[in-house]
XYZ file of C-alpha atoms in Angstrom:
716
model
C -0.057 0.025 0.353
C 2.708 2.428 0.717
C 4.959 1.664 -2.782
C 1.884 2.134 -4.464
C 0.994 5.453 -2.641
C 4.739 6.191 -3.227
C 4.573 5.344 -6.918
C 1.082 7.108 -6.958
C 2.689 10.481 -6.361
C 6.248 9.980 -8.669
C 3.391 9.345 -11.131
C 1.359 12.495 -10.676
C 4.501 14.611 -10.644
C 6.045 13.074 -13.494
C 2.656 14.180 -15.090
C 3.595 17.648 -13.773
C 7.152 18.025 -14.839
C 6.401 17.138 -18.703
C 3.835 19.766 -18.736
C 6.017 22.061 -17.553
C 8.804 21.491 -19.874
C 6.112 21.550 -22.785
C 4.613 24.873 -21.669
C 8.144 26.016 -21.236
C 9.351 24.745 -24.729
C 6.322 26.565 -26.259
C 6.940 29.886 -24.231
C 10.775 30.033 -25.333
C 9.448 30.280 -28.907
C 6.932 32.770 -28.377
C 8.581 35.921 -27.817
C 5.915 38.215 -27.340
C 5.754 36.364 -23.545
C 9.340 37.098 -22.547
C 8.515 38.684 -19.602
C 6.716 35.573 -18.122
C 10.181 33.177 -19.169
C 13.402 35.693 -19.863
C 12.991 39.531 -18.582
C 16.834 39.509 -18.391
C 16.701 39.097 -22.543
C 13.729 41.864 -22.755
C 15.893 44.109 -20.056
C 18.967 43.600 -22.797
C 17.263 44.448 -26.123
C 17.620 40.252 -26.910
C 14.065 39.492 -27.680
C 12.643 40.385 -30.810
C 9.244 40.071 -32.020
C 7.791 37.934 -34.723
C 4.396 38.698 -35.771
C 4.018 35.905 -38.550
C 2.433 32.898 -37.213
C 4.536 29.381 -37.237
C 3.444 25.902 -36.102
C 7.088 25.168 -35.494
C 7.041 27.447 -32.203
C 4.176 26.058 -31.011
C 5.769 22.601 -30.515
C 7.898 21.489 -27.560
C 11.342 20.934 -27.907
C 14.159 19.926 -25.873
C 16.719 23.177 -28.358
C 16.970 25.346 -24.621
C 18.758 22.225 -22.717
C 21.898 21.973 -24.709
C 21.477 25.841 -24.719
C 21.848 26.173 -21.363
C 24.304 22.708 -20.714
C 26.976 24.591 -23.503
C 28.242 27.497 -21.948
C 31.434 27.389 -19.722
C 31.813 28.262 -16.342
C 33.592 31.138 -17.501
C 30.832 32.175 -19.449
C 28.362 31.776 -16.567
C 30.912 33.992 -14.235
C 31.025 36.512 -16.834
C 27.173 36.709 -17.449
C 26.239 36.167 -13.773
C 28.934 36.832 -11.522
C 31.056 34.396 -8.657
C 27.532 34.074 -6.435
C 25.887 32.413 -9.858
C 28.971 30.119 -10.581
C 28.808 29.261 -6.664
C 25.276 27.885 -6.180
C 25.677 26.187 -9.715
C 28.844 24.156 -7.791
C 26.308 23.276 -4.894
C 24.666 21.284 -7.903
C 27.816 20.102 -8.879
C 28.810 19.045 -5.629
C 25.680 17.011 -4.343
C 25.653 15.536 -8.008
C 28.920 13.667 -7.262
C 28.067 12.403 -3.747
C 24.661 10.777 -4.555
C 25.922 9.858 -7.580
C 28.477 7.698 -5.339
C 25.785 7.226 -3.168
C 23.422 5.640 -5.400
C 26.305 3.164 -6.695
C 26.631 1.615 -2.954
C 22.802 2.090 -1.655
C 21.240 0.627 -4.734
C 23.268 -2.007 -5.646
C 25.016 -2.940 -2.484
C 22.852 -2.061 0.564
C 19.644 -1.925 -1.047
C 19.580 -5.777 -1.880
C 21.110 -6.692 1.216
C 17.757 -4.793 3.003
C 15.749 -6.258 0.967
C 16.524 -9.796 1.448
C 16.697 -9.584 5.165
C 14.018 -10.757 6.931
C 12.892 -9.219 10.052
C 10.178 -7.803 8.931
C 8.825 -11.257 7.816
C 7.243 -10.480 4.697
C 6.820 -12.251 1.367
C 10.090 -11.813 -0.921
C 8.560 -12.701 -3.924
C 5.542 -10.444 -3.089
C 6.855 -7.031 -4.460
C 3.474 -4.954 -5.675
C 2.117 -5.260 -1.893
C 5.795 -5.119 -0.066
C 5.915 -2.139 2.667
C 9.131 0.589 1.961
C 10.617 -0.431 5.017
C 11.277 -3.983 3.471
C 13.658 -1.876 1.349
C 15.142 -0.029 4.575
C 17.854 -1.501 7.479
C 14.391 -2.175 9.722
C 14.328 -5.193 7.347
C 17.954 -6.743 7.998
C 17.998 -9.400 10.954
C 18.726 -8.325 14.253
C 22.837 -8.891 15.025
C 23.488 -9.923 11.287
C 26.749 -10.216 10.268
C 25.129 -8.187 7.220
C 25.232 -4.994 9.078
C 28.988 -4.406 8.989
C 28.577 -3.485 5.287
C 26.198 -0.746 6.695
C 29.250 0.354 8.845
C 31.809 0.400 6.427
C 29.712 2.039 3.940
C 28.740 4.675 6.436
C 32.819 5.649 7.049
C 33.555 5.201 2.871
C 30.406 8.083 2.695
C 31.884 9.857 4.763
C 35.544 9.931 3.664
C 34.464 10.523 0.001
C 31.935 13.500 1.224
C 34.389 15.365 3.328
C 36.782 14.786 0.388
C 34.478 16.371 -2.346
C 34.079 19.004 0.487
C 38.033 20.035 0.847
C 38.359 19.516 -3.202
C 34.872 22.428 -3.563
C 36.035 24.528 -0.853
C 40.135 25.106 -1.967
C 38.298 25.462 -5.757
C 35.911 27.775 -4.556
C 38.257 30.028 -2.281
C 41.101 30.253 -5.148
C 38.110 30.945 -7.709
C 36.977 33.935 -4.571
C 41.032 35.244 -4.896
C 41.113 35.445 -9.034
C 37.805 36.987 -8.850
C 39.240 39.507 -6.802
C 42.461 39.498 -8.720
C 40.716 40.148 -12.305
C 38.237 42.308 -11.167
C 37.919 46.267 -11.646
C 37.850 48.821 -9.159
C 34.840 49.169 -7.017
C 33.823 51.346 -4.415
C 33.247 49.097 -1.703
C 37.162 48.323 -2.235
C 38.284 51.633 -0.968
C 36.334 52.383 1.560
C 34.801 51.442 5.400
C 31.810 52.108 7.293
C 32.195 53.938 10.613
C 29.707 53.758 13.299
C 29.870 55.421 16.663
C 31.649 58.519 15.424
C 31.757 60.830 18.840
C 29.963 63.615 18.937
C 31.932 67.203 19.746
C 30.268 70.353 21.043
C 30.379 73.025 17.999
C 31.412 70.667 15.221
C 29.215 68.950 12.628
C 30.125 64.743 12.208
C 31.094 65.716 9.259
C 33.799 67.776 10.227
C 35.213 65.449 12.606
C 35.468 62.412 10.955
C 37.482 64.734 8.624
C 39.531 65.922 11.269
C 40.199 62.441 12.167
C 41.088 60.545 9.784
C 43.322 63.558 8.001
C 45.375 63.149 11.281
C 45.655 59.856 11.703
C 45.695 58.607 7.828
C 47.345 61.422 6.231
C 48.518 59.841 2.762
C 46.090 57.343 2.625
C 42.827 59.065 3.724
C 40.391 59.874 0.201
C 37.303 61.476 1.279
C 34.165 60.719 3.140
C 30.166 60.686 3.293
C 28.193 60.463 6.543
C 24.918 59.555 6.153
C 21.669 61.461 6.915
C 18.672 60.514 8.603
C 16.295 60.223 6.192
C 13.557 57.667 6.562
C 10.727 60.080 6.037
C 12.090 61.737 2.725
C 12.684 58.040 1.529
C 8.664 57.438 2.039
C 7.742 60.447 0.340
C 9.901 59.274 -2.931
C 7.875 56.157 -2.749
C 4.584 57.943 -2.723
C 5.893 59.853 -5.977
C 7.004 57.442 -8.005
C 3.565 55.325 -7.177
C 2.061 58.644 -8.125
C 3.967 58.873 -11.644
C 3.488 55.527 -12.563
C -0.101 55.603 -12.245
C 0.101 59.115 -14.268
C 2.130 57.125 -17.160
C -0.859 54.516 -17.273
C -3.657 57.462 -17.531
C -1.476 59.320 -20.136
C -1.227 56.211 -22.312
C -4.923 55.041 -21.660
C -7.271 54.814 -25.109
C -10.355 55.045 -23.441
C -11.646 58.354 -20.938
C -13.694 56.588 -18.447
C -9.977 55.324 -17.337
C -9.750 58.797 -16.557
C -12.577 59.454 -13.600
C -13.296 57.981 -11.058
C -13.129 58.649 -6.624
C -10.535 60.220 -4.831
C -11.273 57.676 -1.575
C -9.678 54.620 -0.499
C -8.984 52.643 -3.103
C -11.214 54.656 -5.544
C -13.811 53.260 -3.812
C -14.959 56.106 -1.990
C -14.792 60.180 -1.981
C -16.496 62.204 -4.714
C -16.075 61.376 -8.670
C -12.663 63.416 -10.004
C -10.508 64.060 -12.844
C -7.843 60.970 -11.946
C -5.205 62.823 -14.347
C -5.880 66.196 -12.620
C -6.074 65.269 -9.194
C -2.357 63.090 -9.284
C -0.462 65.732 -11.028
C -1.887 68.208 -8.640
C -0.735 65.161 -5.808
C 2.249 64.880 -7.246
C 3.273 68.174 -7.146
C 2.526 68.889 -3.737
C 4.911 65.646 -2.538
C 7.459 66.921 -5.082
C 7.370 70.469 -2.800
C 7.289 68.011 0.565
C 10.464 65.797 -0.692
C 12.599 69.173 -1.986
C 11.726 70.529 1.984
C 12.312 67.487 3.261
C 15.685 66.881 1.113
C 16.910 70.531 2.369
C 16.167 70.004 5.727
C 17.646 66.337 5.852
C 21.204 67.246 4.164
C 21.508 68.952 8.572
C 20.265 65.665 10.304
C 23.394 64.039 10.240
C 23.923 60.373 12.122
C 26.790 58.983 13.595
C 28.174 56.696 10.765
C 30.341 57.794 7.345
C 31.509 56.033 4.809
C 35.013 56.778 4.580
C 37.114 56.219 1.249
C 40.717 54.837 1.054
C 43.302 55.883 -1.558
C 44.582 51.630 -1.714
C 42.630 48.490 -0.908
C 45.336 48.194 1.601
C 44.717 51.551 2.924
C 40.546 50.561 3.652
C 41.050 47.070 4.837
C 43.961 48.149 7.466
C 41.540 50.444 8.559
C 38.990 47.890 8.972
C 40.554 45.471 10.819
C 42.188 48.158 13.354
C 40.690 49.384 16.639
C 40.027 53.263 15.516
C 40.379 54.975 19.564
C 41.228 54.637 22.457
C 37.463 53.395 23.180
C 36.474 50.419 21.270
C 32.799 51.349 21.767
C 33.526 54.718 19.144
C 35.169 54.856 15.879
C 33.519 51.371 14.892
C 34.492 50.108 11.774
C 33.534 47.748 9.592
C 33.553 46.805 5.406
C 31.480 48.545 3.512
C 29.242 47.130 0.881
C 28.831 48.139 -2.956
C 26.787 50.917 -3.193
C 24.141 48.984 -4.883
C 23.919 46.821 -2.394
C 23.359 49.191 0.575
C 20.459 48.706 3.222
C 19.854 52.451 4.102
C 17.017 52.315 6.615
C 18.629 51.276 9.619
C 21.572 54.038 9.730
C 19.519 55.867 11.991
C 18.800 53.624 14.287
C 20.509 53.800 17.968
C 22.256 50.561 19.461
C 19.393 50.331 21.884
C 16.933 50.459 18.940
C 19.614 47.108 16.909
C 19.382 45.157 19.963
C 15.597 45.465 21.048
C 15.279 44.835 17.266
C 17.516 41.480 17.643
C 15.812 40.138 20.948
C 12.232 40.664 19.045
C 13.522 38.864 16.308
C 14.780 35.972 17.972
C 11.592 35.527 19.720
C 9.155 35.663 16.816
C 11.420 33.192 14.842
C 11.205 30.903 18.081
C 7.653 31.804 17.686
C 6.926 30.909 13.885
C 8.806 27.707 14.685
C 6.652 26.789 17.006
C 3.039 27.866 14.980
C 4.587 25.843 12.412
C 4.465 22.225 13.996
C 0.904 23.085 13.722
C 0.194 22.149 9.675
C 3.130 19.856 10.395
C 0.792 17.880 12.336
C -2.237 18.599 10.185
C 0.303 16.839 7.022
C 0.967 13.657 9.480
C -2.663 13.309 9.724
C -2.976 13.061 6.104
C -0.411 10.101 5.606
C -2.579 7.949 8.188
C -5.849 7.211 7.218
C -6.852 5.972 10.240
C -6.406 9.321 11.680
C -8.053 10.873 9.097
C -11.640 8.593 9.256
C -11.575 9.403 13.026
C -11.670 13.095 12.587
C -14.046 13.403 9.555
C -16.641 10.183 9.096
C -18.385 11.379 6.789
C -14.946 11.015 4.058
C -14.689 7.473 5.105
C -16.416 6.039 2.064
C -14.018 8.061 -0.245
C -11.152 7.294 1.715
C -11.293 3.794 0.776
C -11.039 4.364 -2.871
C -7.771 2.890 -4.029
C -6.880 5.750 -6.097
C -7.963 8.161 -3.055
C -6.092 7.202 -0.544
C -2.715 6.341 -2.453
C -2.629 10.223 -3.433
C -3.911 11.677 -0.576
C -1.308 9.236 1.384
C 1.403 9.150 -0.780
C 1.645 13.176 -2.332
C -1.071 15.515 -0.615
C 0.906 15.447 2.885
C 4.422 16.905 1.114
C 1.931 19.460 -1.490
C 0.078 21.074 1.764
C 3.804 21.015 3.710
C 5.127 22.991 0.771
C 2.527 25.464 0.088
C 2.462 26.147 4.054
C 6.659 26.777 3.333
C 6.349 29.344 0.306
C 5.532 31.810 2.285
C 8.674 31.040 5.239
C 11.665 33.015 2.494
C 9.810 36.095 2.646
C 8.800 36.398 6.427
C 12.460 35.810 7.164
C 14.035 38.166 4.774
C 11.521 40.826 6.590
C 13.160 39.649 9.701
C 16.641 40.116 9.142
C 15.551 43.476 7.772
C 15.077 44.948 10.865
C 18.136 43.159 12.475
C 20.114 46.390 11.846
C 21.921 45.171 8.753
C 22.937 47.792 6.133
C 23.369 45.460 3.049
C 20.654 43.711 1.158
C 23.086 41.012 0.581
C 23.669 40.567 4.501
C 19.960 40.337 4.673
C 20.037 37.591 2.243
C 22.437 36.044 3.675
C 20.985 36.315 7.269
C 17.711 35.383 5.744
C 19.220 32.171 4.186
C 20.431 30.560 7.990
C 17.295 31.096 9.012
C 15.269 29.402 6.729
C 17.814 26.631 6.711
C 17.568 25.987 10.011
C 13.733 26.441 9.975
C 13.530 24.022 7.634
C 15.827 21.630 8.728
C 13.440 21.547 12.395
C 10.257 21.695 10.797
C 10.385 19.049 7.545
C 12.706 16.903 9.478
C 13.244 16.828 12.680
C 9.333 17.628 13.109
C 8.134 15.045 10.819
C 10.707 12.974 12.359
C 9.563 13.342 15.823
C 5.737 14.114 15.288
C 3.641 12.119 18.138
C 4.591 11.567 21.471
C 8.506 11.884 20.715
C 7.836 16.040 20.357
C 6.032 16.179 23.358
C 8.551 14.611 25.990
C 10.694 17.202 26.180
C 12.461 15.432 28.704
C 14.040 12.941 26.739
C 16.408 15.550 24.632
C 17.360 16.382 28.634
C 19.261 13.328 28.644
C 21.847 12.856 25.470
C 22.405 9.717 25.398
C 18.755 8.798 24.593
C 18.735 11.088 21.442
C 20.304 8.329 18.934
C 17.993 5.642 19.862
C 15.219 8.010 19.413
C 16.031 9.021 15.695
C 17.447 5.483 15.087
C 13.487 4.736 15.226
C 12.081 7.306 14.313
C 13.859 8.349 11.185
C 13.894 5.405 9.097
C 9.331 5.242 9.260
C 9.514 8.190 7.715
C 11.180 6.660 4.668
C 7.774 7.181 2.110
C 6.821 11.021 3.217
C 9.982 12.068 2.784
C 10.613 10.605 -0.834
C 7.234 11.884 -1.316
C 8.249 15.320 -0.328
C 11.401 15.241 -2.811
C 9.200 14.441 -5.598
C 6.603 16.923 -4.438
C 8.627 19.598 -3.968
C 11.665 19.356 -5.580
C 10.887 18.096 -9.119
C 7.706 19.306 -9.207
C 8.840 22.661 -8.169
C 12.579 22.778 -9.544
C 10.077 22.534 -13.395
C 7.833 25.210 -12.616
C 10.803 27.217 -12.246
C 11.228 27.067 -15.417
C 7.703 28.362 -16.593
C 7.715 31.034 -13.203
C 3.751 30.287 -12.659
C 3.472 32.325 -10.004
C 5.001 35.541 -11.425
C 2.444 34.736 -14.786
C -0.449 34.404 -12.064
C 0.630 37.676 -9.913
C 0.838 39.686 -13.145
C -2.426 38.364 -14.358
C -4.158 39.295 -11.395
C -2.168 42.771 -11.433
C -3.187 43.851 -14.523
C -6.572 42.307 -15.394
C -8.192 42.372 -11.888
C -6.269 44.867 -9.732
C -5.914 47.220 -13.045
C -2.538 47.852 -12.487
C 0.565 48.250 -14.559
C 3.623 48.540 -13.543
C 5.067 50.255 -16.651
C 9.135 50.186 -14.546
C 10.433 46.636 -15.393
C 12.783 45.034 -13.303
C 14.849 42.252 -13.649
C 14.857 39.802 -10.598
C 17.552 38.024 -8.660
C 18.429 34.838 -7.840
C 16.622 33.972 -4.458
C 19.786 32.481 -2.841
C 17.472 32.704 0.240
C 15.072 30.318 -0.335
C 16.520 28.072 -3.445
C 19.768 27.025 -1.312
C 18.063 26.053 1.876
C 15.756 23.522 -0.136
C 18.774 22.498 -2.000
C 20.643 21.466 1.387
C 17.692 19.766 3.087
C 17.584 18.134 0.264
C 21.755 17.208 0.607
C 20.581 16.246 4.507
C 17.778 13.935 3.713
C 19.867 12.056 0.802
C 23.113 11.564 4.265
C 20.687 10.385 6.182
C 18.949 8.017 4.765
C 22.037 7.067 2.447
C 22.435 3.655 4.508
C 19.032 3.617 6.184
C 16.435 4.156 2.964
C 18.932 4.168 -0.060
C 15.853 4.402 -2.088
C 15.453 8.017 -1.429
C 18.721 8.255 -2.980
C 17.959 8.169 -7.269
C 15.436 10.821 -6.594
C 17.763 12.985 -5.315
C 20.340 12.619 -8.057
C 17.200 13.518 -10.606
C 16.354 16.088 -8.482
C 20.096 17.698 -8.425
C 20.655 16.924 -12.498
C 17.141 18.405 -13.022
C 18.084 21.828 -11.140
C 21.829 21.842 -12.588
C 19.883 22.391 -16.689
C 17.746 24.161 -14.293
C 19.096 26.886 -13.206
C 21.816 26.916 -15.631
C 19.273 28.298 -17.925
C 17.064 30.500 -15.051
C 20.816 32.446 -14.497
C 21.893 32.489 -18.269
C 18.310 34.058 -19.677
C 15.962 35.150 -16.422
C 17.968 36.326 -13.717
C 20.469 38.717 -13.267
C 22.775 39.521 -10.279
C 22.081 42.970 -7.977
C 25.052 42.615 -6.031
C 28.045 40.521 -5.313
C 29.229 39.216 -2.096
C 31.994 36.815 -3.899
C 30.892 33.323 -2.844
C 30.578 34.105 0.743
C 27.411 31.740 1.037
C 29.579 28.574 0.319
C 30.607 28.379 4.270
C 26.633 27.692 4.828
C 26.979 24.501 2.538
C 29.917 23.314 4.071
C 28.394 23.732 7.803
C 25.487 22.242 6.639
C 26.841 19.308 5.374
C 28.891 18.846 7.974
C 26.401 18.752 10.146
C 24.237 16.076 7.940
C 27.184 13.846 8.403
C 27.387 13.981 11.884
C 23.701 13.793 11.797
C 24.073 10.361 10.005
C 26.259 9.161 12.520
C 24.166 9.631 15.940
C 21.548 7.947 13.553
C 24.025 5.063 12.395
C 25.402 4.592 16.242
C 21.565 4.164 17.610
C 20.767 1.848 14.907
C 23.139 -0.439 15.498
C 22.847 -0.451 19.198
C 18.946 -1.234 18.382
C 20.123 -3.884 16.052
C 22.352 -5.721 18.545
C 25.658 -5.171 17.285
C 26.918 -2.733 20.001
C 30.824 -2.975 18.494
C 29.542 -1.425 15.504
C 27.762 1.502 17.187
C 31.565 1.693 19.497
C 33.339 1.842 16.561
C 30.665 4.687 14.758
C 31.144 7.003 17.853
C 34.718 8.175 17.058
C 33.287 8.853 13.013
C 31.851 12.545 14.404
C 34.582 13.438 16.099
C 36.807 12.848 13.334
C 34.170 14.732 10.810
C 34.601 18.174 13.469
C 38.327 17.740 13.361
C 37.869 17.886 9.167
C 35.453 20.565 10.175
C 37.865 22.855 12.312
C 40.864 22.432 9.574
C 38.543 23.695 6.835
C 37.520 26.885 8.735
C 40.790 27.671 9.862
C 42.246 26.847 6.432
C 39.472 28.388 4.092
C 37.051 30.239 5.987
C 39.284 33.414 6.437
C 39.804 33.759 2.592
C 35.850 34.612 2.793
C 35.790 37.185 5.350
C 38.942 39.348 3.793
C 41.214 39.085 1.487
C 44.976 38.578 2.002
C 47.786 41.726 1.716
C 49.426 40.134 -0.600
C 46.210 40.193 -2.928
C 45.588 43.756 -1.630
C 49.289 44.841 -2.423
C 49.542 43.068 -5.676
C 46.204 44.971 -7.052
C 47.222 48.198 -5.907
C 50.138 48.269 -7.648
C 48.858 46.857 -11.114
C 46.874 50.040 -10.766
C 49.507 52.623 -9.945
C 49.565 53.776 -13.506
C 46.469 53.613 -14.069
C 44.860 56.862 -15.787
C 41.551 55.408 -15.294
C 42.349 55.554 -11.091
C 42.214 59.313 -10.845
C 39.061 59.567 -12.308
C 37.332 56.523 -10.144
C 39.065 58.621 -6.879
C 36.991 61.460 -7.649
C 33.490 59.479 -7.993
C 34.057 57.810 -4.673
C 33.104 61.245 -3.213
C 29.562 61.117 -3.918
C 29.541 56.965 -4.381
C 28.004 56.389 -1.317
C 24.885 59.396 -1.136
C 21.976 58.538 0.053
C 19.637 57.889 -3.427
C 16.465 59.818 -1.447
C 19.021 62.748 -1.238
C 19.233 62.794 -5.039
C 16.871 65.717 -7.052
C 13.663 63.770 -8.152
C 11.340 65.304 -10.454
C 8.256 63.947 -12.280
C 5.802 67.015 -12.083
C 6.052 69.767 -14.374
C 7.221 68.082 -17.434
C 4.587 66.471 -19.642
C 7.280 64.557 -21.858
C 8.789 62.583 -18.767
C 5.777 61.609 -17.853
C 4.675 60.288 -21.659
C 8.317 58.824 -22.017
C 7.659 55.060 -21.257
C 9.641 53.824 -18.644
C 10.568 50.493 -20.430
C 12.473 52.884 -23.075
C 14.211 54.445 -19.734
C 15.541 51.152 -18.546
C 17.336 50.061 -21.485
C 18.889 53.492 -21.795
C 20.046 53.380 -18.422
C 20.853 49.291 -18.686
């Protein structure tokens, strides 16, 4: 029954994947739909409109696969940056790991599990066999065959650690090479100084000028003091919104769209000429913007971007204590100007501390509340519970196909729908923690989503039932291996279905961009909102990387327990490699570059997965009455932690800052560069808050009528 439900889930997802591939192949041949599948091509002006009907364009093809496969890593690096290369290396690394795992798990461990007699199942009745017959649970207690599983755990750990080391070394060298070949960027020459001490009779700008001119006379170049502009940012946001409404009204073909009610959402208030109403309102807002911009120039905050003549000088100032009091003149590397997140510069230390505390509490509450959908999902996997909760569905639930869909497909689908909103919530939490760069916000959200996913998808499902509520069990660490050894194998069916549902389907739907298409349709045809300001999306690393790493955790922990999950994971990583190469080349464009700083998160997650596998192995060998194997597994997590400690000392510093050798070499190369002088001049205003720049939409009808997409293309 369980195996039939799993096959039903696989069949449904294969059909959905085929549908997505077919629709995507059609859309790839329809340039008019480029907004759905290739925003990057539209922004770069590479989309061509074809008016003549051509039947061949409507037939699905796999030509996009070869186009996604063909570009080299160097071309991907030049096209999408180092972060995109690191993202694709996750798929490559995972494919290597699970190719080895499939060979060992399917061809060695799976037959051993199936030939066991512990569950007393008919060996030749394959259609009606439970999935547990393919797990280690079916191996006889005390059997010498368990030593093969023991050896596989050791060998698999060695292979994963070797591949992790090779990948860490490769990405580290790529990071150094990328820096050495890069053009000068403002963040390489600039530091952020916070907690600038206030001086009576002098502004923050004068204090910064005096301090750095005195202590860095040869290398100090310029500075820009941050201004308090939170109110101004809100006004500019409102003016941009009104400007877009005016553009839509100017381009409207029907006069009736120009008239409406001036109140809330156009439902209340007197009926007015919206064009005249919005123009007057925009003029008022822009007057307020200009007044606020003038007053904001004097609202300095105790923070400043300080630029130096060389990268080495900036790096030295970052890592040295500037003042006698370590709480003043606090320095940190500056983000790139396009990466700066401005709202929290004006926040005090107390506000940032309270915000961090609130975020921690909110994350805990969200994690606890998410147990509700987890329990609902686990109820769907047991028909007897559903019959008790909903007795009127008893007849329907006893239909074979319905029961197979409910137990094999629906639970993971429901869980995936609940998880859909989590990344956005974590981005919101991270944005109020006081980070000054959007890349820092995304990295923080990535870590939050990862551990939230591991707990609520893996542990909450594995420990659902009595174990989840018996908190006292976890107060005795010696009981944890035995608990996991009992609970983890029992959820193999659910996690295989989850890989197929969440992995295959969501990865295939990434091609079609279904959510973007539906949102755009609702926005244009129901809400009647037209956003002519075209914006190319960026890769949502904070939501995609945790999903990839969760599947890695499932594969590593179930490697020797239930090897049947491994082929499904290998298919997922192969699909993901092709699909995301296409998306990075044709759909997404990087908004900022971190230089591959997300890889340490991947490394730490893999180490955690290995240690979790070791803990489960210790418990499972003990339950299988093979205490010697259980004892001999104990050194394995210790050795893994030693390996991780070495990797952190060997590679992690290269992801935090660049070496003196690299910085001085780069500075010497540019000493005779004629363009470096003009670059130094641009540094003076590179970190000016965009809210303080002049913005004028009203009073210029030509600018209102001009299409925004055309402006975006010129800027690009």
